Short mmCIF file of the N, C-alpha and C atoms (twelve columns), coordinates in Angstrom:
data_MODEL
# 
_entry.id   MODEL 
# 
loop_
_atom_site.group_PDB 
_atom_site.id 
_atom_site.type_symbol 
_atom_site.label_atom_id 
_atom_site.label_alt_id 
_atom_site.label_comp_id 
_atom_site.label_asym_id 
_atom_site.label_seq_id 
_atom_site.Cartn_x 
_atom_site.Cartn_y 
_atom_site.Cartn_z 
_atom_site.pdbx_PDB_model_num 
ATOM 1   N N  . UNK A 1   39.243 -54.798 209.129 1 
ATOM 2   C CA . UNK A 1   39.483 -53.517 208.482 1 
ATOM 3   C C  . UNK A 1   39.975 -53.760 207.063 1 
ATOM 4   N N  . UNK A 2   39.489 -53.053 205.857 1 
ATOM 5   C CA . UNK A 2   39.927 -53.293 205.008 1 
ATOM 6   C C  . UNK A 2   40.954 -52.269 204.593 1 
ATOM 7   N N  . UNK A 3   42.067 -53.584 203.802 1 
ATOM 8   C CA . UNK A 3   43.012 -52.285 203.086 1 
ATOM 9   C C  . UNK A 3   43.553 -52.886 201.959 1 
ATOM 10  N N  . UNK A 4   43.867 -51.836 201.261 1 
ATOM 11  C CA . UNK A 4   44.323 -51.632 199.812 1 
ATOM 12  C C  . UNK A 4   45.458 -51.244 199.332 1 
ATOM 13  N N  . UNK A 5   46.398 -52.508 199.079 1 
ATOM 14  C CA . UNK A 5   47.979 -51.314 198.433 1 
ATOM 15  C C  . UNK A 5   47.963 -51.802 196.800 1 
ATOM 16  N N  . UNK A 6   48.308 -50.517 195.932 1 
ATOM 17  C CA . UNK A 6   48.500 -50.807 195.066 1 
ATOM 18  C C  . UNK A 6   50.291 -50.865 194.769 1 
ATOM 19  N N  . UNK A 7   50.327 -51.408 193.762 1 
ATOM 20  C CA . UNK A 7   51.919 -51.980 193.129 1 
ATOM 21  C C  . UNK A 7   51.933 -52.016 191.343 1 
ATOM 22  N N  . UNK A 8   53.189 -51.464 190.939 1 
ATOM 23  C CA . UNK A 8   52.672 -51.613 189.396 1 
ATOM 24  C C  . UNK A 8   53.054 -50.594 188.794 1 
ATOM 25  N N  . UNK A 9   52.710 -48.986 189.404 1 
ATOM 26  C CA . UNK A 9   53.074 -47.718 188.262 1 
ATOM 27  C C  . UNK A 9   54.481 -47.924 188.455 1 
ATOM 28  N N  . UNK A 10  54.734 -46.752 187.065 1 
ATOM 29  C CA . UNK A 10  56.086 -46.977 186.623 1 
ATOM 30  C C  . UNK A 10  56.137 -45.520 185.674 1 
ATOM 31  N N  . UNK A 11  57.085 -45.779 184.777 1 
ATOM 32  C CA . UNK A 11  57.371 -44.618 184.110 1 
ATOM 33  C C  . UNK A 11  57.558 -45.488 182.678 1 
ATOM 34  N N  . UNK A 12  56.786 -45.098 181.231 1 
ATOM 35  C CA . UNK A 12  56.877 -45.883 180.124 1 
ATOM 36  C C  . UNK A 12  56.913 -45.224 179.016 1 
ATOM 37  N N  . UNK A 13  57.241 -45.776 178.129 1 
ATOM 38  C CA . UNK A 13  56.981 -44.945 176.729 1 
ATOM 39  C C  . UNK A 13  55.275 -44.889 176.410 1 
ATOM 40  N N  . UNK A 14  55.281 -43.606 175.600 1 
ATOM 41  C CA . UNK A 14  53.804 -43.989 174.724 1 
ATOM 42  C C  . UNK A 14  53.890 -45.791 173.889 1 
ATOM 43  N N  . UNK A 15  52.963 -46.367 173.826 1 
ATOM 44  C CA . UNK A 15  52.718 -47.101 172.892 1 
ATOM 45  C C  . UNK A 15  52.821 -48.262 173.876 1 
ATOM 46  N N  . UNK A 16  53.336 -48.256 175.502 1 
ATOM 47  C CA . UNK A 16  54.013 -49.288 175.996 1 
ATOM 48  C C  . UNK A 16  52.862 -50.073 176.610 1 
ATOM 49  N N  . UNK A 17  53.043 -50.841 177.724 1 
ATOM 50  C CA . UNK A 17  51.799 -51.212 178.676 1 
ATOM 51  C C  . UNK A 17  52.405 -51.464 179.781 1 
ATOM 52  N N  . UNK A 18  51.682 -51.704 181.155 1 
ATOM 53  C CA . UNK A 18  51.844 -51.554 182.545 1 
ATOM 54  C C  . UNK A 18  50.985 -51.918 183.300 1 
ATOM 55  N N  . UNK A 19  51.208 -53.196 184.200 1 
ATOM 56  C CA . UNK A 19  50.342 -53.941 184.866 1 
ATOM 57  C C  . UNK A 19  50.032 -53.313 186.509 1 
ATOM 58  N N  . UNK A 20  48.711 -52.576 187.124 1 
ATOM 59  C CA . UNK A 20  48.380 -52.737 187.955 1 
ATOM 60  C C  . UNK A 20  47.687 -53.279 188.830 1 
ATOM 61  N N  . UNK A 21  48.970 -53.922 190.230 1 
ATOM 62  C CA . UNK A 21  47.962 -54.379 191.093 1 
ATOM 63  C C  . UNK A 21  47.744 -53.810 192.421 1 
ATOM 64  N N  . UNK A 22  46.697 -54.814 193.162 1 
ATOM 65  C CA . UNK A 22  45.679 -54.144 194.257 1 
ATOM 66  C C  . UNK A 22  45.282 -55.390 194.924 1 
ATOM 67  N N  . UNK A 23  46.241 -55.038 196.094 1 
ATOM 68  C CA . UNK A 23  45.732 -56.713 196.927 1 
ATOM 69  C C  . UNK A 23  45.326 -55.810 198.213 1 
ATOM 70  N N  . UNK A 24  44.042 -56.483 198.351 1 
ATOM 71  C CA . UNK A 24  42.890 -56.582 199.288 1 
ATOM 72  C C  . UNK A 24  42.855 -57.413 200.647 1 
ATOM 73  N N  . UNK A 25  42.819 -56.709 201.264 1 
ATOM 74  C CA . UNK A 25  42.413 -57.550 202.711 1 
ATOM 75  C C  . UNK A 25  41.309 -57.353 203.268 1 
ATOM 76  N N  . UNK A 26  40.946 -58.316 204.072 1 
ATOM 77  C CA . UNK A 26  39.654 -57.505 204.894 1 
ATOM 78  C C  . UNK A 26  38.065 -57.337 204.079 1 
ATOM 79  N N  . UNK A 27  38.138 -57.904 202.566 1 
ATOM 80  C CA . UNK A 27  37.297 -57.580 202.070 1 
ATOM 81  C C  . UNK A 27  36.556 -58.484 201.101 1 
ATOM 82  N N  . UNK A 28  35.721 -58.851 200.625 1 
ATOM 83  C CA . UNK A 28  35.370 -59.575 199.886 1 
ATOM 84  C C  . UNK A 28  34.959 -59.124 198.672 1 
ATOM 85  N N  . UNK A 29  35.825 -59.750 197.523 1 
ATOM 86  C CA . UNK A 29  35.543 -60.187 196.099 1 
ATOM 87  C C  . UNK A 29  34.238 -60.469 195.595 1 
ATOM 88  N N  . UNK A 30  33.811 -61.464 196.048 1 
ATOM 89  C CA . UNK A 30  32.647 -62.322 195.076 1 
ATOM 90  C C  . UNK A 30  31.352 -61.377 195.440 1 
ATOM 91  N N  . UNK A 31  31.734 -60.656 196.514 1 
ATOM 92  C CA . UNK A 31  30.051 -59.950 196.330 1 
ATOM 93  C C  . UNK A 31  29.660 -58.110 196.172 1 
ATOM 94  N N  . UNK A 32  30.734 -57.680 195.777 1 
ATOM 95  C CA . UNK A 32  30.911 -56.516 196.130 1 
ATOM 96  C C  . UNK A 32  32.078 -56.018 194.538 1 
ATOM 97  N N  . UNK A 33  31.690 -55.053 194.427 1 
ATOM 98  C CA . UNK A 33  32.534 -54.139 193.213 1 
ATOM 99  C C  . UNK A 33  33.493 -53.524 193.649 1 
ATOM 100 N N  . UNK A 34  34.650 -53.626 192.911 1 
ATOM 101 C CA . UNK A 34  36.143 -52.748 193.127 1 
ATOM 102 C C  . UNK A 34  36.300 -51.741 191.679 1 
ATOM 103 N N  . UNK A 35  37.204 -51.109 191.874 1 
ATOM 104 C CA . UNK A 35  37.454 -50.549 190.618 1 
ATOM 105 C C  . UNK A 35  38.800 -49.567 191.204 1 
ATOM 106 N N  . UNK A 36  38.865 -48.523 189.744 1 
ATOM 107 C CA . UNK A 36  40.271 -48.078 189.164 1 
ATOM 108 C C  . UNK A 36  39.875 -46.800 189.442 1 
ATOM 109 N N  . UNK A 37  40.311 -45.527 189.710 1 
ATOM 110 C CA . UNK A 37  40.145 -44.489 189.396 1 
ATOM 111 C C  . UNK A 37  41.731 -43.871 188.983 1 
ATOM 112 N N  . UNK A 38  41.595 -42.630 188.188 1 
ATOM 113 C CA . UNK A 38  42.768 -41.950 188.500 1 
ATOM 114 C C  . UNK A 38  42.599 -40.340 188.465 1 
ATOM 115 N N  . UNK A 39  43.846 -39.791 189.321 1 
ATOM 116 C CA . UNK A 39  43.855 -38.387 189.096 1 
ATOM 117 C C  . UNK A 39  45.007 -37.602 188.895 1 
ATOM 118 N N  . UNK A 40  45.235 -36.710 188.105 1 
ATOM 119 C CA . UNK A 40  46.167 -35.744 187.371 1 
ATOM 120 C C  . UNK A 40  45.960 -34.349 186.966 1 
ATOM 121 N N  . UNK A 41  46.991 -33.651 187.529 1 
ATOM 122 C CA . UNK A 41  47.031 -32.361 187.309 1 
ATOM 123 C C  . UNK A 41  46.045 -31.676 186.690 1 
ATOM 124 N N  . UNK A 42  45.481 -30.653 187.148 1 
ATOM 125 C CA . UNK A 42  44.459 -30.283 186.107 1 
ATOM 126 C C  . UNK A 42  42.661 -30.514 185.766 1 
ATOM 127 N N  . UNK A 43  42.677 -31.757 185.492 1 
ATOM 128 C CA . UNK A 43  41.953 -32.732 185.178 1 
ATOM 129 C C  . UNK A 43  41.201 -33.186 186.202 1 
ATOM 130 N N  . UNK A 44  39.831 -33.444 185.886 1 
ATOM 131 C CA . UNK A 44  38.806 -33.808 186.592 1 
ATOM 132 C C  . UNK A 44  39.008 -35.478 187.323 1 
ATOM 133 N N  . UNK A 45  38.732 -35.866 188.460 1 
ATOM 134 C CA . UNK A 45  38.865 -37.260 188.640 1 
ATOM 135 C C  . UNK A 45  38.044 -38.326 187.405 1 
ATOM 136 N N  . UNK A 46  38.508 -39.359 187.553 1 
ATOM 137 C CA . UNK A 46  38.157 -39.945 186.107 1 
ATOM 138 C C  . UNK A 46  37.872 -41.427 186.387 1 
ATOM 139 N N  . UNK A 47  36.743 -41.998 187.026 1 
ATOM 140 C CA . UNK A 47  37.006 -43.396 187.051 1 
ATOM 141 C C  . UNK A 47  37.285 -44.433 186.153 1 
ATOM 142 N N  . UNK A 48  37.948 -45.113 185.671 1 
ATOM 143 C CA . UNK A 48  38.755 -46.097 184.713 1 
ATOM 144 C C  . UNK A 48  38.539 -47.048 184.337 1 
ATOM 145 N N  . UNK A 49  37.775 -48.363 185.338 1 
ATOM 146 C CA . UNK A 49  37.237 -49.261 185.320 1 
ATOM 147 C C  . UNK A 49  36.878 -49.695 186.793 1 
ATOM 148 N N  . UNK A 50  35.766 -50.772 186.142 1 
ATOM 149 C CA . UNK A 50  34.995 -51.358 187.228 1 
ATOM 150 C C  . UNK A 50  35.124 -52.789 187.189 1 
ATOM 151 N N  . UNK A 51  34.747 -53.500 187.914 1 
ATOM 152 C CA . UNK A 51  34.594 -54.864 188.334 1 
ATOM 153 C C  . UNK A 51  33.666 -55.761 189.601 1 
ATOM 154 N N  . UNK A 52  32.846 -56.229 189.379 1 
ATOM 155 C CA . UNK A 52  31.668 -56.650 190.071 1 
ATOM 156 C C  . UNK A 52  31.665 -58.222 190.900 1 
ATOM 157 N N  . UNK A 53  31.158 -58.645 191.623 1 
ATOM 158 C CA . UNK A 53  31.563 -60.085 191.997 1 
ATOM 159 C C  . UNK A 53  30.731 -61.096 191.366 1 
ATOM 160 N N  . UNK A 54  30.091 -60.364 190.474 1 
ATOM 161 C CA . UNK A 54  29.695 -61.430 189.035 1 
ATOM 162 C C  . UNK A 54  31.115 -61.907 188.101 1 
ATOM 163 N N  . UNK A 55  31.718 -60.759 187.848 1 
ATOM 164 C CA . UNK A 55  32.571 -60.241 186.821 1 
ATOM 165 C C  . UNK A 55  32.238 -59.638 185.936 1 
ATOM 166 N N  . UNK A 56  31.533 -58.898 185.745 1 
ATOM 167 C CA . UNK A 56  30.501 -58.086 185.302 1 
ATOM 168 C C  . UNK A 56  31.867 -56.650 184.986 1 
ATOM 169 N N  . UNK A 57  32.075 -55.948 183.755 1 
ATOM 170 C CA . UNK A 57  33.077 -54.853 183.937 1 
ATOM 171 C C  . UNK A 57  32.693 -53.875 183.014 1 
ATOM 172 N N  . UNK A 58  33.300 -52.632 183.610 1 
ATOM 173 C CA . UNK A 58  32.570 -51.116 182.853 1 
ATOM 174 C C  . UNK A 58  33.977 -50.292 182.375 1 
ATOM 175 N N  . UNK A 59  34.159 -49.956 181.675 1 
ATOM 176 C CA . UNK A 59  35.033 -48.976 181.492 1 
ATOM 177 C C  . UNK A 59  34.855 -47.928 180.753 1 
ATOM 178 N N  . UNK A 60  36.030 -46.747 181.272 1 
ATOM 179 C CA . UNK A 60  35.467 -44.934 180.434 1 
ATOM 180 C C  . UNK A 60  35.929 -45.093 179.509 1 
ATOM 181 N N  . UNK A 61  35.071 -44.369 178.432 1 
ATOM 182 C CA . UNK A 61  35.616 -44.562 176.715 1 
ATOM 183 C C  . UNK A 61  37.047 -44.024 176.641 1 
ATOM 184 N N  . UNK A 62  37.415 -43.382 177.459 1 
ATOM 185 C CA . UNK A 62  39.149 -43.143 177.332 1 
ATOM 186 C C  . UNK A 62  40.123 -44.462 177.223 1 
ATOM 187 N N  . UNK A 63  39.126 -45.153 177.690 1 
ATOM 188 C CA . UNK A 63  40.673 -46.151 177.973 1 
ATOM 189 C C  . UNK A 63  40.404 -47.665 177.298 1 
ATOM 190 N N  . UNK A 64  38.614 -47.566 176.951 1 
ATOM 191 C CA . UNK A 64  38.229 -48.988 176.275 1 
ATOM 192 C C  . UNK A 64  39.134 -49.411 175.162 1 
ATOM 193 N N  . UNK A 65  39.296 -50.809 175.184 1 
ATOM 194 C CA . UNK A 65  39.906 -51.746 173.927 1 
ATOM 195 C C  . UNK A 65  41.270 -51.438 174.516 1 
ATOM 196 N N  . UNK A 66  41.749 -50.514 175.461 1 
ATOM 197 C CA . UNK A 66  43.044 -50.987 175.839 1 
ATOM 198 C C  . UNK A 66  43.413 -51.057 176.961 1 
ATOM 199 N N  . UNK A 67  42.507 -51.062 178.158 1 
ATOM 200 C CA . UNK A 67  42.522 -51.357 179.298 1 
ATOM 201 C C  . UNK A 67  41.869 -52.680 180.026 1 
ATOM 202 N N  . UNK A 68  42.419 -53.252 180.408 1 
ATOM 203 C CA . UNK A 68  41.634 -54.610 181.311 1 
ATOM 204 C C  . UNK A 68  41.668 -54.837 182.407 1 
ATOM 205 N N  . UNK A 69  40.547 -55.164 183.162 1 
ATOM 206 C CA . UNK A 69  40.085 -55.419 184.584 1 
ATOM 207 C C  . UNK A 69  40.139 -56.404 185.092 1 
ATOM 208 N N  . UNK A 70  40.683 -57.277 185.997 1 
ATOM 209 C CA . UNK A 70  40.481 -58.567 185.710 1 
ATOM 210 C C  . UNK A 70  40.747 -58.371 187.625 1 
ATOM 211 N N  . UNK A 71  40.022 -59.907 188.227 1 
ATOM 212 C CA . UNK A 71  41.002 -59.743 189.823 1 
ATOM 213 C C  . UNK A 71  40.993 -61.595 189.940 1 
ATOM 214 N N  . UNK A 72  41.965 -61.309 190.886 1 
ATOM 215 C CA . UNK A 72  42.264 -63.222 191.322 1 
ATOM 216 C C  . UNK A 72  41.451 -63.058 192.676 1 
ATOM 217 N N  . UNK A 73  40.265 -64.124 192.897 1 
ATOM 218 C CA . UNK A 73  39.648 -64.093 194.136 1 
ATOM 219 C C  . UNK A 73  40.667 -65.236 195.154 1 
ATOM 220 N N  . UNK A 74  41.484 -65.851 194.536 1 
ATOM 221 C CA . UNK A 74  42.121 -66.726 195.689 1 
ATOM 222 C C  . UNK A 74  43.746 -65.267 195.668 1 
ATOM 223 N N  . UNK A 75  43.741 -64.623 195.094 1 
ATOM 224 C CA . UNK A 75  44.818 -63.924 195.603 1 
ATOM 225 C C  . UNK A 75  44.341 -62.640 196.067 1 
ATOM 226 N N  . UNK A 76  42.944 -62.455 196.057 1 
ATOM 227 C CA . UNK A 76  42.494 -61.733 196.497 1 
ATOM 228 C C  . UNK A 76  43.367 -59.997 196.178 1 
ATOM 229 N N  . UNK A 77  42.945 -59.920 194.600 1 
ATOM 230 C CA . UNK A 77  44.325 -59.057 194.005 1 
ATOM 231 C C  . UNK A 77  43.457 -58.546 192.834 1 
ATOM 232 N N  . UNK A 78  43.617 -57.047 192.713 1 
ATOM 233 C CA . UNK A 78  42.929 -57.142 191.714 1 
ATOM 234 C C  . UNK A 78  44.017 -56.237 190.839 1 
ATOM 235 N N  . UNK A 79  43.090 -56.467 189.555 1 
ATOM 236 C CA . UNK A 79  44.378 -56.078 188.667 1 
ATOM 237 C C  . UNK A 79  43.756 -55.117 186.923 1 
ATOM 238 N N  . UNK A 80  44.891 -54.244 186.472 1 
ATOM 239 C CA . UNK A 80  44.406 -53.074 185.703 1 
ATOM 240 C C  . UNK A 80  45.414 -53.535 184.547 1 
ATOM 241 N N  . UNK A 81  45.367 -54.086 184.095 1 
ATOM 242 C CA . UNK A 81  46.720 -54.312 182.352 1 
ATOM 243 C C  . UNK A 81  46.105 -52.808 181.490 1 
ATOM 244 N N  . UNK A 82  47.249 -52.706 181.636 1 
ATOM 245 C CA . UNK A 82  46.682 -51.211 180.165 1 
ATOM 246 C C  . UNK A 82  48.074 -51.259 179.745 1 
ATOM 247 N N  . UNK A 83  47.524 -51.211 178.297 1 
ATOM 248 C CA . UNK A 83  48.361 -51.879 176.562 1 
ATOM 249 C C  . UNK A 83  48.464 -50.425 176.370 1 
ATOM 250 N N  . UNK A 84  49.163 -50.071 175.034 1 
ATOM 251 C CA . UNK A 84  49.030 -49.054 173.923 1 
ATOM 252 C C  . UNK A 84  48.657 -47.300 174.905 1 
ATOM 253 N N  . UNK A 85  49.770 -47.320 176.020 1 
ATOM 254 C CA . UNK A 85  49.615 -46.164 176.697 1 
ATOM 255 C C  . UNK A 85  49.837 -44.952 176.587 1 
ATOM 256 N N  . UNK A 86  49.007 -43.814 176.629 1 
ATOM 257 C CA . UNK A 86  49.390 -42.662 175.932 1 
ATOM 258 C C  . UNK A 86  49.772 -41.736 176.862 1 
ATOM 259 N N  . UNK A 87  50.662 -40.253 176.748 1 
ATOM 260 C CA . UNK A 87  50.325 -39.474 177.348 1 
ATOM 261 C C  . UNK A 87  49.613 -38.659 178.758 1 
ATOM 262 N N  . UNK A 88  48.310 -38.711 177.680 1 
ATOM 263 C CA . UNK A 88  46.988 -38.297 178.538 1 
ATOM 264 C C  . UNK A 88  47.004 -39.125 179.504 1 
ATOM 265 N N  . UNK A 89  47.321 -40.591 179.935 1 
ATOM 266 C CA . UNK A 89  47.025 -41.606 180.841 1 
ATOM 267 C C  . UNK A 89  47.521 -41.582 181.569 1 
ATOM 268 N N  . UNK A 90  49.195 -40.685 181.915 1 
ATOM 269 C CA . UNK A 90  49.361 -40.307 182.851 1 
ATOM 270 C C  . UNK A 90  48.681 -39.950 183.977 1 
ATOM 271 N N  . UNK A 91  48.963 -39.951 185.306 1 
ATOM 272 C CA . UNK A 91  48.324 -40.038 186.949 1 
ATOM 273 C C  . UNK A 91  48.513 -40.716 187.723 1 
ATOM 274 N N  . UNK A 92  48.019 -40.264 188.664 1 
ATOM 275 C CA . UNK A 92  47.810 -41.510 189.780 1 
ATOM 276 C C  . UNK A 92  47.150 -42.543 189.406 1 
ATOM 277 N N  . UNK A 93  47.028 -43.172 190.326 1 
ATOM 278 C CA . UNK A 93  45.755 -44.591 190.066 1 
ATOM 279 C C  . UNK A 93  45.526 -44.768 191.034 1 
ATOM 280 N N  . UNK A 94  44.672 -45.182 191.611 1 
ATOM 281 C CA . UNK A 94  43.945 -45.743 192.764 1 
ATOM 282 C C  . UNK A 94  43.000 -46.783 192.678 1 
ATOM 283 N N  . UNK A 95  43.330 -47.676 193.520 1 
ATOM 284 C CA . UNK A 95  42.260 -48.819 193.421 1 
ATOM 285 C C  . UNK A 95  41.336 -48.435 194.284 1 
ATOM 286 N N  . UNK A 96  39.954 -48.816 194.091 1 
ATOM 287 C CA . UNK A 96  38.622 -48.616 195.525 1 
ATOM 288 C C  . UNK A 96  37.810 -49.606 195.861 1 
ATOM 289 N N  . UNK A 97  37.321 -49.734 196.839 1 
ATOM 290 C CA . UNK A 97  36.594 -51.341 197.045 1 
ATOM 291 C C  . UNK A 97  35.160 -50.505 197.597 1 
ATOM 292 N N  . UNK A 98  33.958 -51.088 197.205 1 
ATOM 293 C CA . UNK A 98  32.762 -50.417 197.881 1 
ATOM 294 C C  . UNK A 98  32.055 -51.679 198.468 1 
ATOM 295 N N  . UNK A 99  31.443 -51.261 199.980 1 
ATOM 296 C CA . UNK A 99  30.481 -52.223 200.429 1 
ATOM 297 C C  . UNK A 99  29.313 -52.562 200.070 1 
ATOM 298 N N  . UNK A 100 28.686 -51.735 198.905 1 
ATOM 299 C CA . UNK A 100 27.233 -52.179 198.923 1 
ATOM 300 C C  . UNK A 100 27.226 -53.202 198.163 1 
ATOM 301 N N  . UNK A 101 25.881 -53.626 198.296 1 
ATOM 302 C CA . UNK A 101 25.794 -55.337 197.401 1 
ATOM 303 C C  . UNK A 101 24.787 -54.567 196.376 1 
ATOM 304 N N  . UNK A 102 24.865 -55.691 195.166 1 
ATOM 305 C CA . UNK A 102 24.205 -55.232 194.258 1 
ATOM 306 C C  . UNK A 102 24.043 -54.185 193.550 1 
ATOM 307 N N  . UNK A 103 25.219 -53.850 193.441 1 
ATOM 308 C CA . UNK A 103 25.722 -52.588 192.375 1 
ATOM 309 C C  . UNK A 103 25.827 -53.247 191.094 1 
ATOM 310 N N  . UNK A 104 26.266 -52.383 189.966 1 
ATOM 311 C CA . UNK A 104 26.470 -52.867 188.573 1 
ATOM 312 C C  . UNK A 104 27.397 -52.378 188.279 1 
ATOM 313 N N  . UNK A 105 28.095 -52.815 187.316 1 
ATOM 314 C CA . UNK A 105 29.679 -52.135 187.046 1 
ATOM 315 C C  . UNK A 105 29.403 -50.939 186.638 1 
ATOM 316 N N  . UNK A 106 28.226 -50.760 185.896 1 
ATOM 317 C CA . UNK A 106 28.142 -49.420 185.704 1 
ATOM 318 C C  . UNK A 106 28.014 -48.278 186.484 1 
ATOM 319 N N  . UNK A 107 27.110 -48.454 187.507 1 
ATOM 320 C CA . UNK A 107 26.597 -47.530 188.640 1 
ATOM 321 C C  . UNK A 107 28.247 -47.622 189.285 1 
ATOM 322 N N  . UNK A 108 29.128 -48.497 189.788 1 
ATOM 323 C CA . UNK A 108 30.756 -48.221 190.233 1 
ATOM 324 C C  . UNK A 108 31.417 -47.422 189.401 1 
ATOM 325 N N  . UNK A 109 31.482 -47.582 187.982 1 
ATOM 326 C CA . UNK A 109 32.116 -47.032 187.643 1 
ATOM 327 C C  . UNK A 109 31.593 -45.417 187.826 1 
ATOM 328 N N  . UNK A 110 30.646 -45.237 187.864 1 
ATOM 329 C CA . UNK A 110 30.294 -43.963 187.990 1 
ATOM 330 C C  . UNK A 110 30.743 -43.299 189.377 1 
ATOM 331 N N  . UNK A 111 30.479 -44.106 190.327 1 
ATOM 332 C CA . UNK A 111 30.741 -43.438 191.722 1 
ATOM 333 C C  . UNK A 111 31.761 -43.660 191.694 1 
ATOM 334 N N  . UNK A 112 33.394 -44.247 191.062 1 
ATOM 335 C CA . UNK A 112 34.631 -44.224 190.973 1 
ATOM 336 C C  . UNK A 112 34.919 -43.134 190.553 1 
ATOM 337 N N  . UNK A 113 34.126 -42.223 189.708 1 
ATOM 338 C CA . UNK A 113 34.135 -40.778 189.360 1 
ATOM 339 C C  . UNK A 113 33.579 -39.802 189.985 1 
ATOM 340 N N  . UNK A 114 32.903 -39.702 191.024 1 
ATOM 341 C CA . UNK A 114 32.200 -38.866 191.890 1 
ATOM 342 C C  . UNK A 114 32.592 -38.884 192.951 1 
ATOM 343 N N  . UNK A 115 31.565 -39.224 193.771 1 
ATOM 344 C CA . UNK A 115 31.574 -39.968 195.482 1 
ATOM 345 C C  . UNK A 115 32.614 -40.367 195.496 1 
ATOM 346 N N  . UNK A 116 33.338 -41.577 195.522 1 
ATOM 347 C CA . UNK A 116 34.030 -42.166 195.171 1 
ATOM 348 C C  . UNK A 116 33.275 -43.679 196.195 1 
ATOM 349 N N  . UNK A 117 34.518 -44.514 196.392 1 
ATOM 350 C CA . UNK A 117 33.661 -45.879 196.607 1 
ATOM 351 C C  . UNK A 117 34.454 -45.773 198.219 1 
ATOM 352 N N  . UNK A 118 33.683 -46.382 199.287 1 
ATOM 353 C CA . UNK A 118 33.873 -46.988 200.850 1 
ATOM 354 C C  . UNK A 118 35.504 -46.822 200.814 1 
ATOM 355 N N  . UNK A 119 36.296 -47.728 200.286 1 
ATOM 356 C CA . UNK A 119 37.918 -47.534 200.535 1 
ATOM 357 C C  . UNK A 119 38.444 -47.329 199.716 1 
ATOM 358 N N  . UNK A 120 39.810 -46.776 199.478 1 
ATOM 359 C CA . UNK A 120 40.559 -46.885 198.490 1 
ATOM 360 C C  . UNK A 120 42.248 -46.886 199.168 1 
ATOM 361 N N  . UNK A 121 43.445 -47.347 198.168 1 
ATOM 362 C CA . UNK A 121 44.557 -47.357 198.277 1 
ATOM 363 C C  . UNK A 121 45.388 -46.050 198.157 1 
ATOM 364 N N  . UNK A 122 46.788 -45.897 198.514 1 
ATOM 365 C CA . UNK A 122 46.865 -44.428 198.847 1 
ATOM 366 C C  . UNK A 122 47.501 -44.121 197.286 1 
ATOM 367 N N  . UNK A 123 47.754 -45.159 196.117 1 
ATOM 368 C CA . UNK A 123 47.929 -45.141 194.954 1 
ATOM 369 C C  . UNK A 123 48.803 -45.104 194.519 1 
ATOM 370 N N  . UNK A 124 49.276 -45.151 193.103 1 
ATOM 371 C CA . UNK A 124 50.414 -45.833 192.383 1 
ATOM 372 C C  . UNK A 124 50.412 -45.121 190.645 1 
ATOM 373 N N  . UNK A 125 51.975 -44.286 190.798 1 
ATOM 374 C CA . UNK A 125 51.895 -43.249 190.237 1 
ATOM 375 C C  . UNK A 125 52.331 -43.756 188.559 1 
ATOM 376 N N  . UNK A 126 51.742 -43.453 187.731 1 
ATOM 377 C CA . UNK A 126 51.853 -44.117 186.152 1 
ATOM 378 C C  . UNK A 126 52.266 -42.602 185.062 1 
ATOM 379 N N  . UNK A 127 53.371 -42.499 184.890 1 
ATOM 380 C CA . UNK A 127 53.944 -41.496 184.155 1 
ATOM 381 C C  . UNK A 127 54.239 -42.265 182.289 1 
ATOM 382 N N  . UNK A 128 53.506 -41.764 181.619 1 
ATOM 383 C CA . UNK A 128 54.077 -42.167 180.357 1 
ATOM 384 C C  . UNK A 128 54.529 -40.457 179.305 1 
ATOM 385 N N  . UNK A 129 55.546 -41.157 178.997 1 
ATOM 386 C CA . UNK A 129 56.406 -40.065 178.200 1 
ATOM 387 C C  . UNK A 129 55.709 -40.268 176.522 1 
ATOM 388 N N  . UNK A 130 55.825 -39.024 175.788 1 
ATOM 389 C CA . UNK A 130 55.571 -39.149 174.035 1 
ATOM 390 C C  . UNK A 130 56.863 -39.410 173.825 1 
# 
């Protein structure tokens, strides 16, 4: 069975950064795409970034040049660094893991915004103040 806890939100200034992680069980890395979503008041779900078992990565123009995707396959952990945090970036977060093979970071990142992906974590709340 796979599962997902995330660890990491916090409460920060604008301008600050905040490392999320997402350790995985039950699931495999190297062949299959994970990714980020988040959701907040208001606001439409928003997927954030992607990550592929190439390493292959997609992200929404909201958050490019200051968000990074990265995962450890021996810690089986995946992980969201976001620098220079604003406001708007406030939400939840959620990590998601999908079973199909041969996706592209792009096509994940998209269904991280829709459908959404096979599992996800019950999420990890990221408040930044102006």
């Amino acid at each position: 069975q796979v599962q997902l806890v995330e660890s990491g939100g916090g409460s920060v200034q604008a301008g600050g950064s905040l490392r999320l992680s997402c350790v995985a069980s039950g699931y495999s890395f190297s062949t299959n795409c994970m990714g980020w979503f988040r959701l907040a008041p208001g606001k439409e779900r928003e997927g954030v970034a992607s990550i592929c078992g190439d390493g292959s990565t997609s992200y929404a123009d909201s958050v490019k040049g200051r968000f990074t995707i990265s995962q450890d396959n021996v810690k089986n952990t995946l992980y969201l660094q976001m620098n220079v945090l604003k406001p708007e970036d406030t939400a939840m977060y959620y990590c998601a893991a999908d079973l199909a093979l041969g996706m592209t970071a792009i096509e994940a990142l998209g269904i991280l915004s829709s459908t959404g992906m096979d599992y996800l974590g019950k999420g990890t709340l990221v408040t930044i103040s102006s």
